[in-house]
Amino acid sequence: MQRFHGRDGLELAYRELGEGRPVVLLHGVMGLGSQWIDQGPARAIAERGYRVILPDLRGHGDSARPHDPACYPPDVLAEDGLALIEHLGLDDYDLGGYSLGGRVVLRMLVRGARPRRAIIAGQGLDALDAATGRTGGIRATLTAIAEGGELDGGQRRTAYWLEQLGGDPLALRNVPDTHVATPIEDLAAIDVPTLVIFGADDRERASADKLAEALPNGRYLSLAGDHWGAWTNPEFGAAILDFLSESSPAGR
């Protein structure tokens, strides 16, 4: 575990695995960077000669998890990602994320990050919205868990998930407030080759192909599985490796 500071001074954590070309991978909401190792393809990517960098997002894991909403200003997760790139001195790297991590990757690209290649997985066009139909439900579930309220079946599953991961619902319920809207016109400035990966049974993000179309150098790939199943599908890691190993675009 290593540490760096966000631009507001908050202490954040990241792990590294392997040696070689850097690739930064961002986890999903209520997750951990280490899940890329335990359930995801990080080991396979590292074994192919990459330096895999796995931060814990603000409010998650071993990063600072303050309860004060003021510590979760708009777009701060993208700010934290850019701070990590600066901290590590990366100027030639790849960048990817799943679910919430994919949204953060998109915001980092809009804010000027220029990796050689980017992966946005588990997200569709609603990643451009400040809030989606799921945002209120996530906040309500985390609030109910934090306050010890009566939980329905889905909320109990979330509570169990958080318990297994050591998540802090009082911190996590502030994360949705960091989301900002991205005008679709802003995507035109992103010249980075970007792979958009989506689970065929992930019904909530069925516009992933439209997101790929909106990116000047976007490419769409559908894998078998729902939101979780696509991420744990062995083809997910293979697709990332195939994409990262392609020849560099001209001028990059």
PDB file of C-alpha atoms in Angstrom:
ATOM      1  CA  MET A   1       0.000   0.000   0.000  1.00  0.00           C
ATOM      2  CA  GLN A   2       1.326   3.413  -0.975  1.00  0.00           C
ATOM      3  CA  ARG A   3      -0.012   6.900  -0.345  1.00  0.00           C
ATOM      4  CA  PHE A   4      -0.449  10.187  -2.146  1.00  0.00           C
ATOM      5  CA  HIS A   5      -2.452  13.338  -1.514  1.00  0.00           C
ATOM      6  CA  GLY A   6      -5.402  14.738  -3.394  1.00  0.00           C
ATOM      7  CA  ARG A   7      -5.201  18.359  -4.425  1.00  0.00           C
ATOM      8  CA  ASP A   8      -7.140  19.277  -1.283  1.00  0.00           C
ATOM      9  CA  GLY A   9      -4.611  17.459   0.895  1.00  0.00           C
ATOM     10  CA  LEU A  10      -6.713  14.362   1.658  1.00  0.00           C
ATOM     11  CA  GLU A  11      -4.568  11.224   1.943  1.00  0.00           C
ATOM     12  CA  LEU A  12      -5.398   8.559  -0.642  1.00  0.00           C
ATOM     13  CA  ALA A  13      -4.089   5.039  -1.182  1.00  0.00           C
ATOM     14  CA  TYR A  14      -2.991   2.907  -4.118  1.00  0.00           C
ATOM     15  CA  ARG A  15      -1.386  -0.465  -4.807  1.00  0.00           C
ATOM     16  CA  GLU A  16       0.997  -1.557  -7.546  1.00  0.00           C
ATOM     17  CA  LEU A  17       1.434  -4.931  -9.181  1.00  0.00           C
ATOM     18  CA  GLY A  18       4.024  -5.925 -11.796  1.00  0.00           C
ATOM     19  CA  GLU A  19       6.579  -3.971 -13.774  1.00  0.00           C
ATOM     20  CA  GLY A  20       6.526  -2.389 -17.204  1.00  0.00           C
ATOM     21  CA  ARG A  21       4.239   0.038 -18.983  1.00  0.00           C
ATOM     22  CA  PRO A  22       1.924   1.759 -16.441  1.00  0.00           C
ATOM     23  CA  VAL A  23      -1.801   1.094 -16.575  1.00  0.00           C
ATOM     24  CA  VAL A  24      -4.060   2.755 -13.990  1.00  0.00           C
ATOM     25  CA  LEU A  25      -7.307   0.873 -13.234  1.00  0.00           C
ATOM     26  CA  LEU A  26     -10.183   2.358 -11.227  1.00  0.00           C
ATOM     27  CA  HIS A  27     -12.720   0.254  -9.317  1.00  0.00           C
ATOM     28  CA  GLY A  28     -16.502   0.522  -9.010  1.00  0.00           C
ATOM     29  CA  VAL A  29     -18.707   2.104  -6.377  1.00  0.00           C
ATOM     30  CA  MET A  30     -18.387   0.562  -2.899  1.00  0.00           C
ATOM     31  CA  GLY A  31     -15.431  -1.457  -4.217  1.00  0.00           C
ATOM     32  CA  LEU A  32     -11.677  -1.607  -3.696  1.00  0.00           C
ATOM     33  CA  GLY A  33      -8.625  -1.386  -5.894  1.00  0.00           C
ATOM     34  CA  SER A  34      -7.631  -4.853  -4.675  1.00  0.00           C
ATOM     35  CA  GLN A  35     -10.730  -6.346  -6.324  1.00  0.00           C
ATOM     36  CA  TRP A  36      -8.923  -5.956  -9.632  1.00  0.00           C
ATOM     37  CA  ILE A  37      -6.470  -8.498  -8.179  1.00  0.00           C
ATOM     38  CA  ASP A  38      -8.850 -10.780  -6.278  1.00  0.00           C
ATOM     39  CA  GLN A  39     -11.703 -11.038  -8.784  1.00  0.00           C
ATOM     40  CA  GLY A  40     -10.525  -9.114 -11.827  1.00  0.00           C
ATOM     41  CA  PRO A  41      -7.750  -9.343 -14.431  1.00  0.00           C
ATOM     42  CA  ALA A  42      -4.964  -7.335 -12.740  1.00  0.00           C
ATOM     43  CA  ARG A  43      -2.667 -10.336 -12.237  1.00  0.00           C
ATOM     44  CA  ALA A  44      -3.050 -11.450 -15.835  1.00  0.00           C
ATOM     45  CA  ILE A  45      -2.301  -7.917 -17.033  1.00  0.00           C
ATOM     46  CA  ALA A  46       0.767  -7.635 -14.781  1.00  0.00           C
ATOM     47  CA  GLU A  47       2.044 -10.997 -15.994  1.00  0.00           C
ATOM     48  CA  ARG A  48       2.007  -9.643 -19.535  1.00  0.00           C
ATOM     49  CA  GLY A  49       4.527  -6.969 -18.631  1.00  0.00           C
ATOM     50  CA  TYR A  50       2.490  -4.095 -17.215  1.00  0.00           C
ATOM     51  CA  ARG A  51       2.845  -2.026 -14.062  1.00  0.00           C
ATOM     52  CA  VAL A  52      -0.733  -2.112 -12.793  1.00  0.00           C
ATOM     53  CA  ILE A  53      -1.669   0.804 -10.513  1.00  0.00           C
ATOM     54  CA  LEU A  54      -4.810   0.336  -8.409  1.00  0.00           C
ATOM     55  CA  PRO A  55      -6.024   3.286  -6.321  1.00  0.00           C
ATOM     56  CA  ASP A  56      -8.774   3.149  -3.726  1.00  0.00           C
ATOM     57  CA  LEU A  57     -11.126   5.987  -4.627  1.00  0.00           C
ATOM     58  CA  ARG A  58     -11.920   8.674  -2.064  1.00  0.00           C
ATOM     59  CA  GLY A  59     -14.383   7.310   0.486  1.00  0.00           C
ATOM     60  CA  HIS A  60     -13.355   3.726  -0.262  1.00  0.00           C
ATOM     61  CA  GLY A  61     -10.933   1.150   1.114  1.00  0.00           C
ATOM     62  CA  ASP A  62      -7.664   2.425   2.554  1.00  0.00           C
ATOM     63  CA  SER A  63      -8.107   5.952   1.216  1.00  0.00           C
ATOM     64  CA  ALA A  64      -9.468   8.681   3.478  1.00  0.00           C
ATOM     65  CA  ARG A  65     -13.146   8.163   4.224  1.00  0.00           C
ATOM     66  CA  PRO A  66     -14.375  11.396   5.812  1.00  0.00           C
ATOM     67  CA  HIS A  67     -18.062  11.745   6.659  1.00  0.00           C
ATOM     68  CA  ASP A  68     -18.157  15.492   5.997  1.00  0.00           C
ATOM     69  CA  PRO A  69     -19.984  16.173   2.691  1.00  0.00           C
ATOM     70  CA  ALA A  70     -17.645  19.117   2.110  1.00  0.00           C
ATOM     71  CA  CYS A  71     -14.879  16.600   1.423  1.00  0.00           C
ATOM     72  CA  TYR A  72     -16.767  15.364  -1.656  1.00  0.00           C
ATOM     73  CA  PRO A  73     -17.008  18.407  -3.937  1.00  0.00           C
ATOM     74  CA  PRO A  74     -18.110  18.114  -7.573  1.00  0.00           C
ATOM     75  CA  ASP A  75     -15.692  16.170  -9.820  1.00  0.00           C
ATOM     76  CA  VAL A  76     -13.286  15.431  -6.972  1.00  0.00           C
ATOM     77  CA  LEU A  77     -12.796  11.803  -8.059  1.00  0.00           C
ATOM     78  CA  ALA A  78     -11.448  12.990 -11.405  1.00  0.00           C
ATOM     79  CA  GLU A  79      -9.309  15.524  -9.518  1.00  0.00           C
ATOM     80  CA  ASP A  80      -7.919  12.681  -7.403  1.00  0.00           C
ATOM     81  CA  GLY A  81      -7.166  10.614 -10.497  1.00  0.00           C
ATOM     82  CA  LEU A  82      -5.298  13.476 -12.121  1.00  0.00           C
ATOM     83  CA  ALA A  83      -3.397  14.049  -8.851  1.00  0.00           C
ATOM     84  CA  LEU A  84      -2.294  10.406  -8.865  1.00  0.00           C
ATOM     85  CA  ILE A  85      -1.023  10.706 -12.453  1.00  0.00           C
ATOM     86  CA  GLU A  86       0.937  13.799 -11.429  1.00  0.00           C
ATOM     87  CA  HIS A  87       2.230  12.167  -8.238  1.00  0.00           C
ATOM     88  CA  LEU A  88       3.595   9.213 -10.196  1.00  0.00           C
ATOM     89  CA  GLY A  89       4.973  11.433 -12.978  1.00  0.00           C
ATOM     90  CA  LEU A  90       3.196   9.434 -15.662  1.00  0.00           C
ATOM     91  CA  ASP A  91       3.320  10.837 -19.187  1.00  0.00           C
ATOM     92  CA  ASP A  92       3.000   7.598 -21.159  1.00  0.00           C
ATOM     93  CA  TYR A  93       0.436   5.278 -19.623  1.00  0.00           C
ATOM     94  CA  ASP A  94      -2.943   3.614 -20.116  1.00  0.00           C
ATOM     95  CA  LEU A  95      -6.097   4.264 -18.099  1.00  0.00           C
ATOM     96  CA  GLY A  96      -9.181   2.170 -17.423  1.00  0.00           C
ATOM     97  CA  GLY A  97     -12.123   1.864 -15.081  1.00  0.00           C
ATOM     98  CA  TYR A  98     -15.196  -0.200 -14.399  1.00  0.00           C
ATOM     99  CA  SER A  99     -18.637   1.126 -13.406  1.00  0.00           C
ATOM    100  CA  LEU A 100     -17.956   4.181 -11.206  1.00  0.00           C
ATOM    101  CA  GLY A 101     -14.329   3.874 -12.291  1.00  0.00           C
ATOM    102  CA  GLY A 102     -15.425   4.115 -15.926  1.00  0.00           C
ATOM    103  CA  ARG A 103     -17.311   7.323 -15.174  1.00  0.00           C
ATOM    104  CA  VAL A 104     -14.189   8.739 -13.513  1.00  0.00           C
ATOM    105  CA  VAL A 105     -12.055   7.777 -16.523  1.00  0.00           C
ATOM    106  CA  LEU A 106     -14.472   9.656 -18.777  1.00  0.00           C
ATOM    107  CA  ARG A 107     -14.258  12.757 -16.592  1.00  0.00           C
ATOM    108  CA  MET A 108     -10.449  12.548 -16.494  1.00  0.00           C
ATOM    109  CA  LEU A 109     -10.378  12.459 -20.295  1.00  0.00           C
ATOM    110  CA  VAL A 110     -12.716  15.446 -20.505  1.00  0.00           C
ATOM    111  CA  ARG A 111     -10.485  17.259 -18.013  1.00  0.00           C
ATOM    112  CA  GLY A 112      -7.412  16.706 -20.185  1.00  0.00           C
ATOM    113  CA  ALA A 113      -5.891  13.347 -19.230  1.00  0.00           C
ATOM    114  CA  ARG A 114      -4.240  11.872 -22.302  1.00  0.00           C
ATOM    115  CA  PRO A 115      -3.275   8.238 -21.785  1.00  0.00           C
ATOM    116  CA  ARG A 116      -2.190   6.272 -24.820  1.00  0.00           C
ATOM    117  CA  ARG A 117      -5.370   4.181 -24.560  1.00  0.00           C
ATOM    118  CA  ALA A 118      -8.431   4.250 -22.319  1.00  0.00           C
ATOM    119  CA  ILE A 119     -11.021   1.680 -21.236  1.00  0.00           C
ATOM    120  CA  ILE A 120     -14.504   2.660 -20.037  1.00  0.00           C
ATOM    121  CA  ALA A 121     -16.355  -0.447 -18.877  1.00  0.00           C
ATOM    122  CA  GLY A 122     -19.751  -0.993 -17.305  1.00  0.00           C
ATOM    123  CA  GLN A 123     -21.020   2.435 -18.395  1.00  0.00           C
ATOM    124  CA  GLY A 124     -23.235   3.866 -21.095  1.00  0.00           C
ATOM    125  CA  LEU A 125     -24.388   7.306 -22.133  1.00  0.00           C
ATOM    126  CA  ASP A 126     -25.852   7.956 -18.686  1.00  0.00           C
ATOM    127  CA  ALA A 127     -22.266   8.366 -17.487  1.00  0.00           C
ATOM    128  CA  LEU A 128     -22.679  11.858 -18.941  1.00  0.00           C
ATOM    129  CA  ASP A 129     -25.438  12.702 -16.453  1.00  0.00           C
ATOM    130  CA  ALA A 130     -24.870  14.260 -13.044  1.00  0.00           C
ATOM    131  CA  ALA A 131     -27.469  11.849 -11.658  1.00  0.00           C
ATOM    132  CA  THR A 132     -29.195   8.766 -13.038  1.00  0.00           C
ATOM    133  CA  GLY A 133     -32.214   6.765 -12.026  1.00  0.00           C
ATOM    134  CA  ARG A 134     -29.921   4.778  -9.722  1.00  0.00           C
ATOM    135  CA  THR A 135     -28.337   7.690  -7.868  1.00  0.00           C
ATOM    136  CA  GLY A 136     -31.149   8.313  -5.407  1.00  0.00           C
ATOM    137  CA  GLY A 137     -31.522   4.629  -4.653  1.00  0.00           C
ATOM    138  CA  ILE A 138     -27.824   4.218  -3.904  1.00  0.00           C
ATOM    139  CA  ARG A 139     -27.855   7.185  -1.532  1.00  0.00           C
ATOM    140  CA  ALA A 140     -31.050   5.996   0.166  1.00  0.00           C
ATOM    141  CA  THR A 141     -29.682   2.486   0.631  1.00  0.00           C
ATOM    142  CA  LEU A 142     -26.419   3.705   2.134  1.00  0.00           C
ATOM    143  CA  THR A 143     -28.278   6.097   4.435  1.00  0.00           C
ATOM    144  CA  ALA A 144     -30.586   3.318   5.641  1.00  0.00           C
ATOM    145  CA  ILE A 145     -27.601   1.064   6.340  1.00  0.00           C
ATOM    146  CA  ALA A 146     -25.711   3.832   8.139  1.00  0.00           C
ATOM    147  CA  GLU A 147     -28.702   4.743  10.301  1.00  0.00           C
ATOM    148  CA  GLY A 148     -29.671   1.180  11.113  1.00  0.00           C
ATOM    149  CA  GLY A 149     -33.035   1.455   9.411  1.00  0.00           C
ATOM    150  CA  GLU A 150     -35.215  -1.405   8.234  1.00  0.00           C
ATOM    151  CA  LEU A 151     -33.774  -2.838   5.014  1.00  0.00           C
ATOM    152  CA  ASP A 152     -35.464  -4.513   2.086  1.00  0.00           C
ATOM    153  CA  GLY A 153     -33.931  -7.491   0.301  1.00  0.00           C
ATOM    154  CA  GLY A 154     -31.735  -5.482  -2.046  1.00  0.00           C
ATOM    155  CA  GLN A 155     -30.532  -3.255   0.754  1.00  0.00           C
ATOM    156  CA  ARG A 156     -29.644  -6.273   2.872  1.00  0.00           C
ATOM    157  CA  ARG A 157     -27.525  -7.604   0.026  1.00  0.00           C
ATOM    158  CA  THR A 158     -25.759  -4.252  -0.205  1.00  0.00           C
ATOM    159  CA  ALA A 159     -25.214  -4.239   3.576  1.00  0.00           C
ATOM    160  CA  TYR A 160     -23.676  -7.704   3.374  1.00  0.00           C
ATOM    161  CA  TRP A 161     -21.450  -6.593   0.488  1.00  0.00           C
ATOM    162  CA  LEU A 162     -20.249  -3.576   2.472  1.00  0.00           C
ATOM    163  CA  GLU A 163     -19.560  -5.701   5.525  1.00  0.00           C
ATOM    164  CA  GLN A 164     -17.400  -8.070   3.490  1.00  0.00           C
ATOM    165  CA  LEU A 165     -15.419  -5.181   1.994  1.00  0.00           C
ATOM    166  CA  GLY A 166     -15.215  -3.099   5.173  1.00  0.00           C
ATOM    167  CA  GLY A 167     -17.062  -0.226   3.515  1.00  0.00           C
ATOM    168  CA  ASP A 168     -18.240   2.847   5.399  1.00  0.00           C
ATOM    169  CA  PRO A 169     -21.782   3.826   4.356  1.00  0.00           C
ATOM    170  CA  LEU A 170     -21.508   7.263   5.991  1.00  0.00           C
ATOM    171  CA  ALA A 171     -18.588   8.077   3.691  1.00  0.00           C
ATOM    172  CA  LEU A 172     -19.898   6.297   0.613  1.00  0.00           C
ATOM    173  CA  ARG A 173     -23.266   8.024   0.592  1.00  0.00           C
ATOM    174  CA  ASN A 174     -21.441  11.273  -0.253  1.00  0.00           C
ATOM    175  CA  VAL A 175     -19.823   9.850  -3.394  1.00  0.00           C
ATOM    176  CA  PRO A 176     -22.833  10.358  -5.730  1.00  0.00           C
ATOM    177  CA  ASP A 177     -22.720  14.067  -4.939  1.00  0.00           C
ATOM    178  CA  THR A 178     -19.342  14.299  -6.682  1.00  0.00           C
ATOM    179  CA  HIS A 179     -20.849  13.509 -10.087  1.00  0.00           C
ATOM    180  CA  VAL A 180     -21.123  16.309 -12.629  1.00  0.00           C
ATOM    181  CA  ALA A 181     -22.788  16.443 -16.014  1.00  0.00           C
ATOM    182  CA  THR A 182     -20.684  16.110 -19.155  1.00  0.00           C
ATOM    183  CA  PRO A 183     -22.074  17.787 -22.283  1.00  0.00           C
ATOM    184  CA  ILE A 184     -21.911  15.267 -25.104  1.00  0.00           C
ATOM    185  CA  GLU A 185     -20.187  17.904 -27.230  1.00  0.00           C
ATOM    186  CA  ASP A 186     -17.177  17.714 -24.876  1.00  0.00           C
ATOM    187  CA  LEU A 187     -16.452  14.180 -26.061  1.00  0.00           C
ATOM    188  CA  ALA A 188     -15.430  15.500 -29.477  1.00  0.00           C
ATOM    189  CA  ALA A 189     -12.145  16.749 -28.002  1.00  0.00           C
ATOM    190  CA  ILE A 190     -11.111  13.298 -26.746  1.00  0.00           C
ATOM    191  CA  ASP A 191      -8.723  11.861 -29.319  1.00  0.00           C
ATOM    192  CA  VAL A 192      -7.681   8.897 -27.157  1.00  0.00           C
ATOM    193  CA  PRO A 193      -8.526   5.449 -28.564  1.00  0.00           C
ATOM    194  CA  THR A 194     -11.149   4.238 -26.097  1.00  0.00           C
ATOM    195  CA  LEU A 195     -12.622   0.778 -25.644  1.00  0.00           C
ATOM    196  CA  VAL A 196     -16.140   0.744 -24.182  1.00  0.00           C
ATOM    197  CA  ILE A 197     -16.935  -2.673 -22.679  1.00  0.00           C
ATOM    198  CA  PHE A 198     -20.398  -3.694 -21.617  1.00  0.00           C
ATOM    199  CA  GLY A 199     -22.082  -6.821 -20.246  1.00  0.00           C
ATOM    200  CA  ALA A 200     -24.742  -8.125 -22.618  1.00  0.00           C
ATOM    201  CA  ASP A 201     -27.105  -8.729 -19.686  1.00  0.00           C
ATOM    202  CA  ASP A 202     -26.298  -5.444 -17.933  1.00  0.00           C
ATOM    203  CA  ARG A 203     -29.657  -3.888 -18.735  1.00  0.00           C
ATOM    204  CA  GLU A 204     -29.082  -0.637 -16.853  1.00  0.00           C
ATOM    205  CA  ARG A 205     -26.337   0.482 -19.220  1.00  0.00           C
ATOM    206  CA  ALA A 206     -27.697  -0.595 -22.584  1.00  0.00           C
ATOM    207  CA  SER A 207     -26.487   2.613 -24.269  1.00  0.00           C
ATOM    208  CA  ALA A 208     -22.803   1.695 -24.058  1.00  0.00           C
ATOM    209  CA  ASP A 209     -22.666   1.334 -27.838  1.00  0.00           C
ATOM    210  CA  LYS A 210     -23.950   4.915 -28.141  1.00  0.00           C
ATOM    211  CA  LEU A 211     -21.211   6.110 -25.795  1.00  0.00           C
ATOM    212  CA  ALA A 212     -18.610   4.471 -28.023  1.00  0.00           C
ATOM    213  CA  GLU A 213     -20.172   6.139 -31.072  1.00  0.00           C
ATOM    214  CA  ALA A 214     -19.981   9.536 -29.369  1.00  0.00           C
ATOM    215  CA  LEU A 215     -16.237   9.196 -28.796  1.00  0.00           C
ATOM    216  CA  PRO A 216     -14.119  10.120 -31.845  1.00  0.00           C
ATOM    217  CA  ASN A 217     -11.940   7.024 -31.418  1.00  0.00           C
ATOM    218  CA  GLY A 218     -14.403   4.868 -29.513  1.00  0.00           C
ATOM    219  CA  ARG A 219     -14.846   1.143 -29.972  1.00  0.00           C
ATOM    220  CA  TYR A 220     -17.617  -0.995 -28.485  1.00  0.00           C
ATOM    221  CA  LEU A 221     -17.346  -4.545 -27.159  1.00  0.00           C
ATOM    222  CA  SER A 222     -20.127  -6.600 -25.572  1.00  0.00           C
ATOM    223  CA  LEU A 223     -19.220  -9.517 -23.303  1.00  0.00           C
ATOM    224  CA  ALA A 224     -21.382 -12.225 -21.775  1.00  0.00           C
ATOM    225  CA  GLY A 225     -22.619 -11.440 -18.274  1.00  0.00           C
ATOM    226  CA  ASP A 226     -24.482  -8.901 -16.192  1.00  0.00           C
ATOM    227  CA  HIS A 227     -22.790  -5.987 -14.428  1.00  0.00           C
ATOM    228  CA  TRP A 228     -20.751  -8.264 -12.156  1.00  0.00           C
ATOM    229  CA  GLY A 229     -20.481 -11.211 -14.518  1.00  0.00           C
ATOM    230  CA  ALA A 230     -18.960  -9.218 -17.371  1.00  0.00           C
ATOM    231  CA  TRP A 231     -16.238  -7.888 -15.058  1.00  0.00           C
ATOM    232  CA  THR A 232     -15.311 -11.374 -13.812  1.00  0.00           C
ATOM    233  CA  ASN A 233     -15.581 -12.892 -17.301  1.00  0.00           C
ATOM    234  CA  PRO A 234     -12.069 -14.071 -18.357  1.00  0.00           C
ATOM    235  CA  GLU A 235     -12.727 -12.465 -21.731  1.00  0.00           C
ATOM    236  CA  PHE A 236     -12.755  -9.061 -20.008  1.00  0.00           C
ATOM    237  CA  GLY A 237      -9.063  -9.242 -19.146  1.00  0.00           C
ATOM    238  CA  ALA A 238      -8.226 -10.745 -22.539  1.00  0.00           C
ATOM    239  CA  ALA A 239     -10.009  -7.869 -24.286  1.00  0.00           C
ATOM    240  CA  ILE A 240      -8.085  -5.300 -22.246  1.00  0.00           C
ATOM    241  CA  LEU A 241      -4.772  -6.970 -23.044  1.00  0.00           C
ATOM    242  CA  ASP A 242      -5.559  -7.190 -26.754  1.00  0.00           C
ATOM    243  CA  PHE A 243      -6.511  -3.530 -26.805  1.00  0.00           C
ATOM    244  CA  LEU A 244      -3.468  -2.346 -24.847  1.00  0.00           C
ATOM    245  CA  SER A 245      -1.077  -4.367 -27.000  1.00  0.00           C
ATOM    246  CA  GLU A 246      -2.180  -2.768 -30.264  1.00  0.00           C
ATOM    247  CA  SER A 247       0.327  -0.510 -31.977  1.00  0.00           C
ATOM    248  CA  SER A 248       0.350   3.068 -30.782  1.00  0.00           C
ATOM    249  CA  PRO A 249      -1.733   5.474 -32.858  1.00  0.00           C
ATOM    250  CA  ALA A 250       0.232   7.873 -35.024  1.00  0.00           C
ATOM    251  CA  GLY A 251       1.639  10.729 -33.013  1.00  0.00           C
ATOM    252  CA  ARG A 252       1.011   9.106 -29.649  1.00  0.00           C
TER     253      ARG A 252
END
